[in-house]
Amino acid sequence: MTQQEILEVIKTATPNSALKDFLPIATTLVGIVVGFSLNYIRDLISTRKSEKLNCKLLKEELDLALEDSIDLAKRLCESLDEKVEKGTIPWVYVSEMSNVCFNSFYPQIIKSYTREQRRCIHEAYAQISFINTFSTKEITNRDTTQDLPKAIHKLNDIFIACLKLYRAHQNLYLHNALWDISIERYLRETKIQSKFYQSMVDREIK
């Protein structure tokens, strides 16, 4: 109902004797109500658009992190395959993954996600934060004084973080229920070749 229609209803229902005194007040009240309603609707639409955009940006950030983690896991496996076989120290360079969207506006859009989705998001960013602790460093820094088992253990921690990030992303956006994803499945689905990890898988099967 428009403002003019509301006034016509008031005019019809109000005695003529009181109309002149009441009409200005009614006009003001109707204007306030209509103005408030329009502002509320406008703010609501703006908020929903903002939430939708921010959810999209968060997904893009996690998509990029997933791509970077798969690339990292691939390079890590290549180093393990090459260096361990020769008995030399494996190493890998880790680039920092973005968590700007999560830090900037995730609290404002948290209600847009279910409890399980929030769990996946928190898991994904926990792995991103862990991986970022190694960023801008050559892991092991080609340190020849470091023994091989320690170097392998360090790289394996990063590999497992990549696997957990993949699992969280799949659960969040593809609903794959990969809570128990294995190394074998991760290697197969990401198409990563690794003699080092495949030998571990083969030993477990035997």
Coordinates of N, CA and C in Angstrom, one line a residue:
M1 N 0.9 -1.2 0.0 CA 0.0 0.0 0.0 C 0.9 1.2 0.0
T2 N 0.6 2.2 -0.9 CA 1.4 3.4 -1.0 C 1.0 4.4 0.1
Q3 N 1.8 5.4 0.2 CA 1.5 6.4 1.3 C 0.2 7.1 0.9
Q4 N -0.1 7.4 -0.3 CA -1.4 8.1 -0.7 C -2.6 7.2 -0.4
E5 N -2.4 5.9 -0.6 CA -3.5 4.9 -0.4 C -3.8 4.9 1.1
I6 N -2.7 4.9 2.0 CA -2.9 4.9 3.4 C -3.7 6.1 3.9
L7 N -3.3 7.3 3.3 CA -4.0 8.5 3.7 C -5.4 8.5 3.3
E8 N -5.8 7.9 2.1 CA -7.1 7.9 1.7 C -8.0 7.0 2.7
V9 N -7.4 5.9 3.2 CA -8.1 5.1 4.2 C -8.3 5.9 5.4
I10 N -7.3 6.6 5.9 CA -7.4 7.4 7.1 C -8.5 8.5 6.9
K11 N -8.5 9.1 5.7 CA -9.5 10.1 5.5 C -10.9 9.6 5.5
T12 N -11.1 8.4 4.9 CA -12.4 7.8 4.9 C -12.9 7.4 6.3
A13 N -12.0 6.9 7.1 CA -12.4 6.5 8.5 C -12.4 7.6 9.5
T14 N -12.0 8.8 9.2 CA -11.9 9.9 10.2 C -13.1 10.9 10.0
P15 N -13.8 11.2 11.0 CA -14.9 12.2 10.9 C -14.4 13.5 10.4
N16 N -15.2 14.2 9.6 CA -14.8 15.5 8.9 C -14.3 16.5 9.9
S17 N -15.0 16.5 11.1 CA -14.7 17.6 12.1 C -13.3 17.5 12.6
A18 N -12.8 16.3 12.7 CA -11.4 16.1 13.2 C -10.3 16.0 12.1
L19 N -10.8 15.9 10.9 CA -9.8 15.6 9.8 C -8.8 16.6 9.7
K20 N -9.1 17.9 9.7 CA -8.1 19.0 9.5 C -7.0 18.9 10.6
D21 N -7.4 18.6 11.8 CA -6.4 18.5 12.9 C -5.6 17.3 12.8
F22 N -6.2 16.2 12.4 CA -5.6 14.9 12.5 C -4.7 14.6 11.3
L23 N -5.1 15.1 10.1 CA -4.4 14.8 8.8 C -2.9 15.1 8.8
P24 N -2.5 16.3 9.3 CA -1.0 16.6 9.3 C -0.2 15.6 10.2
I25 N -0.8 15.2 11.3 CA -0.2 14.3 12.2 C -0.1 12.9 11.6
A26 N -1.2 12.5 10.9 CA -1.2 11.2 10.3 C -0.2 11.2 9.1
T27 N -0.1 12.3 8.4 CA 0.8 12.4 7.3 C 2.3 12.2 7.8
T28 N 2.6 12.8 8.9 CA 3.9 12.7 9.5 C 4.2 11.3 9.9
L29 N 3.2 10.7 10.6 CA 3.4 9.3 11.1 C 3.6 8.3 10.0
V30 N 2.7 8.5 8.9 CA 2.8 7.6 7.8 C 4.2 7.8 7.1
G31 N 4.7 9.0 7.0 CA 6.0 9.2 6.4 C 7.1 8.6 7.1
I32 N 7.0 8.7 8.5 CA 8.0 8.0 9.3 C 8.0 6.5 9.1
V33 N 6.8 5.9 9.2 CA 6.7 4.5 9.1 C 7.2 4.0 7.7
V34 N 6.7 4.7 6.7 CA 7.2 4.3 5.3 C 8.7 4.4 5.1
G35 N 9.2 5.6 5.6 CA 10.6 5.8 5.5 C 11.4 4.8 6.3
F36 N 11.0 4.4 7.5 CA 11.7 3.4 8.3 C 11.7 2.1 7.6
S37 N 10.5 1.7 7.0 CA 10.3 0.4 6.4 C 11.2 0.3 5.1
L38 N 11.3 1.4 4.4 CA 12.1 1.4 3.2 C 13.6 1.3 3.5
N39 N 14.0 2.0 4.6 CA 15.4 2.0 5.0 C 15.8 0.6 5.5
Y40 N 14.8 0.0 6.2 CA 15.1 -1.4 6.8 C 15.2 -2.4 5.6
I41 N 14.3 -2.3 4.6 CA 14.4 -3.2 3.5 C 15.7 -3.0 2.7
R42 N 16.0 -1.7 2.5 CA 17.2 -1.4 1.8 C 18.5 -2.0 2.5
D43 N 18.5 -1.8 3.8 CA 19.6 -2.3 4.6 C 19.7 -3.8 4.6
L44 N 18.5 -4.5 4.6 CA 18.4 -5.9 4.6 C 19.0 -6.5 3.3
I45 N 18.5 -5.9 2.2 CA 19.0 -6.3 0.9 C 20.5 -6.1 0.8
S46 N 21.0 -4.9 1.2 CA 22.4 -4.7 1.2 C 23.2 -5.7 2.0
T47 N 22.7 -6.0 3.2 CA 23.4 -7.0 4.1 C 23.5 -8.3 3.4
R48 N 22.3 -8.8 2.8 CA 22.3 -10.1 2.2 C 23.2 -10.1 1.0
K49 N 23.3 -9.0 0.2 CA 24.2 -9.0 -0.9 C 25.6 -9.1 -0.4
S50 N 25.9 -8.3 0.6 CA 27.3 -8.3 1.2 C 27.7 -9.7 1.7
E51 N 26.8 -10.4 2.4 CA 27.1 -11.7 2.9 C 27.3 -12.7 1.8
K52 N 26.5 -12.6 0.7 CA 26.6 -13.5 -0.4 C 28.0 -13.2 -1.1
L53 N 28.4 -12.0 -1.2 CA 29.6 -11.7 -1.9 C 30.8 -12.2 -1.0
N54 N 30.7 -11.9 0.3 CA 31.8 -12.4 1.2 C 31.9 -13.9 1.3
C55 N 30.8 -14.6 1.2 CA 30.9 -16.0 1.1 C 31.6 -16.5 -0.1
K56 N 31.3 -15.8 -1.2 CA 31.9 -16.1 -2.5 C 33.4 -15.9 -2.4
L57 N 33.8 -14.7 -1.8 CA 35.2 -14.4 -1.7 C 36.0 -15.4 -0.8
L58 N 35.3 -15.8 0.3 CA 35.9 -16.8 1.2 C 36.1 -18.1 0.4
K59 N 35.2 -18.5 -0.4 CA 35.3 -19.8 -1.2 C 36.5 -19.6 -2.2
E60 N 36.6 -18.5 -2.8 CA 37.7 -18.3 -3.7 C 39.1 -18.4 -3.0
E61 N 39.1 -17.8 -1.8 CA 40.4 -17.9 -1.0 C 40.7 -19.3 -0.7
L62 N 39.7 -20.1 -0.3 CA 40.0 -21.5 0.0 C 40.3 -22.3 -1.3
D63 N 39.6 -22.0 -2.4 CA 39.9 -22.7 -3.7 C 41.4 -22.4 -4.0
L64 N 41.9 -21.2 -3.9 CA 43.3 -20.9 -4.2 C 44.2 -21.6 -3.2
A65 N 43.9 -21.7 -2.0 CA 44.7 -22.4 -1.0 C 44.8 -23.9 -1.3
L66 N 43.6 -24.4 -1.7 CA 43.6 -25.8 -2.1 C 44.6 -26.1 -3.3
E67 N 44.5 -25.2 -4.3 CA 45.4 -25.4 -5.5 C 46.8 -25.3 -5.0
D68 N 47.1 -24.3 -4.2 CA 48.5 -24.1 -3.7 C 49.0 -25.3 -2.9
S69 N 48.1 -25.9 -2.1 CA 48.5 -27.0 -1.2 C 48.8 -28.2 -2.1
I70 N 48.0 -28.4 -3.1 CA 48.2 -29.6 -4.0 C 49.6 -29.5 -4.7
D71 N 49.8 -28.2 -5.2 CA 51.1 -28.0 -5.8 C 52.3 -28.2 -4.8
L72 N 52.1 -27.7 -3.6 CA 53.1 -27.9 -2.6 C 53.3 -29.4 -2.3
A73 N 52.2 -30.1 -2.1 CA 52.4 -31.6 -1.9 C 53.1 -32.3 -3.0
K74 N 52.8 -31.9 -4.2 CA 53.4 -32.5 -5.4 C 54.9 -32.2 -5.4
R75 N 55.3 -31.0 -5.1 CA 56.8 -30.6 -5.1 C 57.5 -31.3 -3.9
L76 N 56.8 -31.4 -2.8 CA 57.3 -32.1 -1.7 C 57.6 -33.6 -1.9
C77 N 56.6 -34.2 -2.6 CA 56.8 -35.6 -3.0 C 57.9 -35.8 -3.9
E78 N 58.1 -34.9 -4.9 CA 59.2 -35.0 -5.9 C 60.5 -34.9 -5.1
S79 N 60.6 -34.0 -4.2 CA 61.8 -33.9 -3.4 C 62.1 -35.1 -2.6
L80 N 61.1 -35.7 -1.9 CA 61.3 -36.9 -1.2 C 61.7 -38.1 -2.1
D81 N 61.1 -38.2 -3.2 CA 61.5 -39.3 -4.1 C 62.9 -39.2 -4.6
E82 N 63.3 -37.9 -4.9 CA 64.6 -37.7 -5.5 C 65.7 -37.8 -4.4
K83 N 65.5 -37.1 -3.3 CA 66.6 -37.0 -2.3 C 66.8 -38.2 -1.4
V84 N 65.6 -38.8 -1.0 CA 65.7 -39.9 0.0 C 66.4 -41.1 -0.7
E85 N 66.1 -41.3 -1.9 CA 66.7 -42.4 -2.6 C 68.2 -42.3 -2.7
K86 N 68.7 -41.1 -2.7 CA 70.1 -40.8 -2.8 C 70.7 -40.6 -1.4
G87 N 69.9 -40.6 -0.4 CA 70.4 -40.4 1.0 C 70.7 -39.0 1.3
T88 N 70.2 -38.0 0.5 CA 70.5 -36.6 0.8 C 69.2 -36.0 1.4
I89 N 69.4 -34.8 1.9 CA 68.3 -34.1 2.7 C 67.3 -33.5 1.7
P90 N 66.0 -33.9 1.8 CA 65.0 -33.3 0.9 C 64.6 -31.9 1.4
W91 N 64.1 -31.1 0.5 CA 63.7 -29.7 0.9 C 62.6 -29.3 0.0
V92 N 61.9 -28.2 0.4 CA 60.8 -27.7 -0.4 C 60.6 -26.2 0.0
Y93 N 60.3 -25.4 -1.0 CA 60.0 -24.0 -0.7 C 58.5 -23.8 -0.5
V94 N 58.1 -23.1 0.5 CA 56.7 -23.0 0.9 C 56.3 -21.5 0.7
S95 N 55.3 -21.3 -0.2 CA 54.7 -19.9 -0.4 C 53.6 -19.7 0.6
E96 N 53.4 -18.5 1.1 CA 52.4 -18.2 2.0 C 51.0 -18.2 1.4
M97 N 50.1 -18.8 2.1 CA 48.7 -18.9 1.6 C 47.9 -17.8 2.2
S98 N 46.9 -17.2 1.4 CA 46.1 -16.1 1.9 C 45.1 -16.6 2.9
N99 N 44.9 -15.8 4.0 CA 43.8 -15.9 5.0 C 43.2 -14.6 5.3
V100 N 43.3 -13.7 4.3 CA 42.8 -12.3 4.5 C 41.3 -12.3 4.7
C101 N 40.6 -13.1 3.8 CA 39.1 -13.1 3.9 C 38.6 -13.6 5.3
F102 N 39.3 -14.7 5.7 CA 38.9 -15.3 7.0 C 39.1 -14.3 8.1
N103 N 40.2 -13.6 8.1 CA 40.5 -12.7 9.2 C 39.7 -11.4 9.1
S104 N 39.3 -11.0 7.9 CA 38.7 -9.7 7.7 C 37.2 -9.8 8.0
F105 N 36.5 -10.8 7.5 CA 35.0 -10.7 7.6 C 34.3 -12.0 8.0
Y106 N 35.0 -13.1 8.2 CA 34.4 -14.4 8.6 C 33.4 -14.3 9.7
P107 N 33.8 -13.5 10.8 CA 32.8 -13.4 11.9 C 31.5 -12.8 11.5
Q108 N 31.5 -11.9 10.5 CA 30.2 -11.3 10.0 C 29.3 -12.3 9.2
I109 N 29.9 -13.3 8.6 CA 29.1 -14.2 7.8 C 29.0 -15.6 8.4
I110 N 29.5 -15.8 9.6 CA 29.5 -17.1 10.2 C 28.1 -17.8 10.3
K111 N 27.1 -16.9 10.4 CA 25.7 -17.5 10.5 C 25.2 -18.0 9.2
S112 N 26.0 -17.7 8.1 CA 25.6 -18.2 6.8 C 25.9 -19.7 6.6
Y113 N 26.6 -20.3 7.5 CA 27.1 -21.7 7.4 C 26.5 -22.5 8.5
T114 N 26.3 -23.8 8.2 CA 25.9 -24.8 9.2 C 27.0 -25.1 10.2
R115 N 26.7 -25.8 11.2 CA 27.7 -26.2 12.2 C 28.8 -27.0 11.5
E116 N 28.5 -28.0 10.7 CA 29.5 -28.8 10.0 C 30.3 -28.0 9.0
Q117 N 29.7 -27.1 8.4 CA 30.4 -26.2 7.4 C 31.4 -25.4 8.2
R118 N 31.0 -24.8 9.3 CA 31.9 -24.0 10.1 C 33.1 -24.9 10.6
R119 N 32.8 -26.1 11.0 CA 33.9 -27.0 11.4 C 34.9 -27.2 10.2
C120 N 34.4 -27.4 9.0 CA 35.3 -27.6 7.9 C 36.1 -26.3 7.6
I121 N 35.5 -25.1 7.7 CA 36.2 -23.9 7.5 C 37.3 -23.7 8.5
H122 N 37.0 -24.0 9.8 CA 38.0 -23.8 10.9 C 39.2 -24.8 10.6
E123 N 38.8 -26.0 10.2 CA 39.9 -27.0 9.9 C 40.8 -26.6 8.8
A124 N 40.1 -26.1 7.7 CA 40.9 -25.6 6.6 C 41.9 -24.5 6.9
Y125 N 41.4 -23.5 7.7 CA 42.3 -22.4 8.0 C 43.3 -22.8 9.1
A126 N 43.0 -23.8 9.9 CA 44.0 -24.3 10.9 C 45.2 -24.9 10.1
Q127 N 44.9 -25.6 9.0 CA 46.0 -26.2 8.2 C 46.7 -25.1 7.4
I128 N 46.0 -24.1 6.9 CA 46.7 -23.0 6.2 C 47.6 -22.3 7.2
S129 N 47.2 -22.0 8.4 CA 48.0 -21.3 9.4 C 49.3 -22.2 9.7
F130 N 49.1 -23.5 9.8 CA 50.3 -24.3 10.1 C 51.2 -24.3 8.9
I131 N 50.7 -24.4 7.7 CA 51.6 -24.4 6.5 C 52.3 -23.1 6.4
N132 N 51.6 -22.0 6.7 CA 52.2 -20.6 6.7 C 53.4 -20.4 7.7
T133 N 53.4 -21.2 8.7 CA 54.6 -21.1 9.6 C 55.9 -21.5 8.9
F134 N 55.8 -22.2 7.8 CA 57.0 -22.5 7.0 C 57.2 -21.7 5.8
S135 N 56.3 -20.7 5.6 CA 56.4 -19.9 4.4 C 57.6 -19.1 4.3
T136 N 58.0 -18.8 3.1 CA 59.2 -18.0 2.7 C 60.5 -18.7 3.2
K137 N 60.4 -20.0 3.5 CA 61.6 -20.7 3.9 C 61.8 -21.9 3.0
E138 N 63.0 -22.3 2.8 CA 63.3 -23.5 2.2 C 63.3 -24.5 3.3
I139 N 62.3 -25.4 3.4 CA 62.3 -26.3 4.5 C 63.5 -27.2 4.6
T140 N 64.1 -27.2 5.7 CA 65.4 -27.8 6.0 C 66.6 -26.9 5.5
N141 N 66.2 -25.9 4.7 CA 67.2 -24.9 4.2 C 68.5 -25.6 3.6
R142 N 68.2 -26.8 3.1 CA 69.3 -27.6 2.5 C 70.4 -27.8 3.6
D143 N 70.0 -27.9 4.8 CA 70.9 -28.0 5.9 C 71.5 -29.4 5.9
T144 N 72.7 -29.6 5.5 CA 73.4 -30.9 5.4 C 73.7 -31.4 6.8
T145 N 73.6 -30.6 7.8 CA 73.9 -31.1 9.2 C 72.7 -31.7 9.8
Q146 N 71.5 -31.5 9.3 CA 70.3 -32.1 9.8 C 70.2 -33.5 9.3
D147 N 69.8 -34.4 10.2 CA 69.8 -35.8 9.8 C 68.5 -36.1 9.0
L148 N 68.6 -37.1 8.2 CA 67.6 -37.4 7.2 C 66.2 -37.7 7.9
P149 N 66.1 -38.5 8.9 CA 64.8 -38.8 9.6 C 64.1 -37.5 10.0
K150 N 64.8 -36.6 10.6 CA 64.2 -35.3 11.0 C 63.6 -34.5 9.9
A151 N 64.4 -34.5 8.8 CA 64.0 -33.8 7.6 C 62.7 -34.4 7.0
I152 N 62.7 -35.7 6.9 CA 61.5 -36.4 6.4 C 60.3 -36.2 7.3
H153 N 60.5 -36.2 8.6 CA 59.4 -36.0 9.5 C 58.8 -34.6 9.3
K154 N 59.7 -33.6 9.1 CA 59.2 -32.2 9.0 C 58.4 -32.1 7.7
L155 N 58.9 -32.7 6.6 CA 58.1 -32.6 5.3 C 56.8 -33.4 5.4
N156 N 56.9 -34.5 6.1 CA 55.6 -35.3 6.3 C 54.6 -34.5 7.0
D157 N 54.9 -33.7 8.0 CA 54.0 -32.9 8.7 C 53.3 -31.9 7.7
I158 N 54.0 -31.4 6.8 CA 53.5 -30.4 5.8 C 52.6 -31.2 4.9
F159 N 53.0 -32.4 4.4 CA 52.2 -33.2 3.5 C 50.8 -33.5 4.2
I160 N 50.8 -33.9 5.4 CA 49.6 -34.3 6.1 C 48.7 -33.0 6.2
A161 N 49.3 -31.9 6.4 CA 48.5 -30.6 6.5 C 47.8 -30.4 5.2
C162 N 48.5 -30.6 4.1 CA 47.9 -30.5 2.7 C 46.8 -31.5 2.5
L163 N 47.0 -32.7 3.0 CA 45.9 -33.7 2.9 C 44.7 -33.3 3.7
K164 N 44.9 -32.7 4.9 CA 43.7 -32.3 5.8 C 43.0 -31.1 5.2
L165 N 43.8 -30.2 4.5 CA 43.2 -29.1 3.9 C 42.3 -29.5 2.7
Y166 N 42.8 -30.5 2.0 CA 42.0 -31.1 0.9 C 40.7 -31.7 1.4
R167 N 40.8 -32.5 2.5 CA 39.7 -33.1 3.1 C 38.6 -32.1 3.6
A168 N 39.1 -31.0 4.2 CA 38.2 -30.0 4.7 C 37.4 -29.3 3.5
H169 N 38.2 -29.0 2.5 CA 37.6 -28.3 1.3 C 36.6 -29.2 0.6
Q170 N 36.9 -30.5 0.5 CA 35.9 -31.4 -0.1 C 34.7 -31.6 0.7
N171 N 34.8 -31.6 2.0 CA 33.7 -31.8 2.9 C 32.8 -30.5 2.9
L172 N 33.5 -29.4 2.8 CA 32.8 -28.1 2.8 C 32.0 -27.8 1.5
Y173 N 32.6 -28.0 0.4 CA 31.9 -27.6 -0.9 C 31.4 -28.8 -1.7
L174 N 31.9 -30.0 -1.5 CA 31.5 -31.1 -2.3 C 30.7 -32.1 -1.5
H175 N 30.7 -31.9 -0.2 CA 29.9 -32.8 0.7 C 30.3 -34.3 0.5
N176 N 31.6 -34.5 0.5 CA 32.1 -35.9 0.2 C 32.3 -36.7 1.4
A177 N 32.2 -36.2 2.6 CA 32.4 -36.9 3.9 C 33.7 -37.7 3.9
L178 N 34.8 -37.0 3.8 CA 36.1 -37.6 3.7 C 36.8 -37.5 5.1
W179 N 36.1 -37.8 6.2 CA 36.7 -37.6 7.5 C 37.8 -38.7 7.7
D180 N 37.8 -39.7 6.9 CA 38.8 -40.7 7.1 C 39.7 -40.9 5.8
I181 N 39.9 -39.9 5.1 CA 40.6 -40.0 3.8 C 42.0 -40.5 4.0
S182 N 42.4 -41.4 3.2 CA 43.7 -42.1 3.3 C 44.7 -41.4 2.4
I183 N 46.0 -41.7 2.6 CA 47.0 -41.1 1.7 C 46.8 -41.6 0.3
E184 N 46.5 -42.9 0.2 CA 46.3 -43.5 -1.1 C 45.2 -42.8 -1.9
R185 N 44.1 -42.5 -1.3 CA 43.0 -41.8 -1.9 C 43.4 -40.3 -2.3
Y186 N 44.1 -39.7 -1.4 CA 44.5 -38.3 -1.6 C 45.5 -38.3 -2.9
L187 N 46.4 -39.2 -2.9 CA 47.3 -39.2 -4.1 C 46.6 -39.5 -5.4
R188 N 45.6 -40.4 -5.3 CA 44.9 -40.8 -6.5 C 44.0 -39.6 -7.0
E189 N 43.3 -38.9 -6.1 CA 42.4 -37.9 -6.5 C 43.1 -36.6 -6.9
T190 N 44.2 -36.3 -6.4 CA 45.0 -35.2 -6.7 C 46.0 -35.4 -7.9
K191 N 46.1 -36.7 -8.2 CA 47.0 -37.2 -9.3 C 48.4 -36.8 -9.0
I192 N 48.8 -37.0 -7.8 CA 50.2 -36.8 -7.3 C 50.9 -38.2 -7.4
Q193 N 52.1 -38.2 -8.1 CA 52.9 -39.4 -8.1 C 53.9 -39.4 -7.0
S194 N 54.0 -40.4 -6.2 CA 55.0 -40.4 -5.1 C 55.4 -41.9 -4.8
K195 N 56.6 -42.2 -5.2 CA 57.2 -43.5 -4.8 C 57.3 -43.6 -3.3
F196 N 57.7 -42.5 -2.7 CA 57.9 -42.5 -1.2 C 56.6 -42.9 -0.5
Y197 N 55.5 -42.2 -0.7 CA 54.3 -42.5 0.0 C 53.6 -43.8 -0.6
Q198 N 53.8 -44.1 -1.8 CA 53.2 -45.3 -2.4 C 53.8 -46.5 -1.7
S199 N 55.1 -46.4 -1.5 CA 55.8 -47.6 -0.8 C 55.2 -47.8 0.6
M200 N 54.9 -46.6 1.3 CA 54.3 -46.7 2.6 C 52.9 -47.4 2.5
V201 N 52.1 -47.0 1.5 CA 50.8 -47.6 1.3 C 50.9 -49.1 1.0
D202 N 51.8 -49.4 0.2 CA 52.0 -50.9 -0.2 C 52.4 -51.7 1.1
R203 N 53.2 -51.1 1.9 CA 53.6 -51.9 3.2 C 52.4 -52.0 4.1
E204 N 51.5 -51.0 4.1 CA 50.3 -51.1 5.0 C 49.4 -52.2 4.5
I205 N 49.3 -52.3 3.1 CA 48.4 -53.3 2.5 C 48.9 -54.7 2.8
K206 N 50.2 -54.9 2.8 CA 50.8 -56.2 3.1 C 50.7 -56.6 4.5

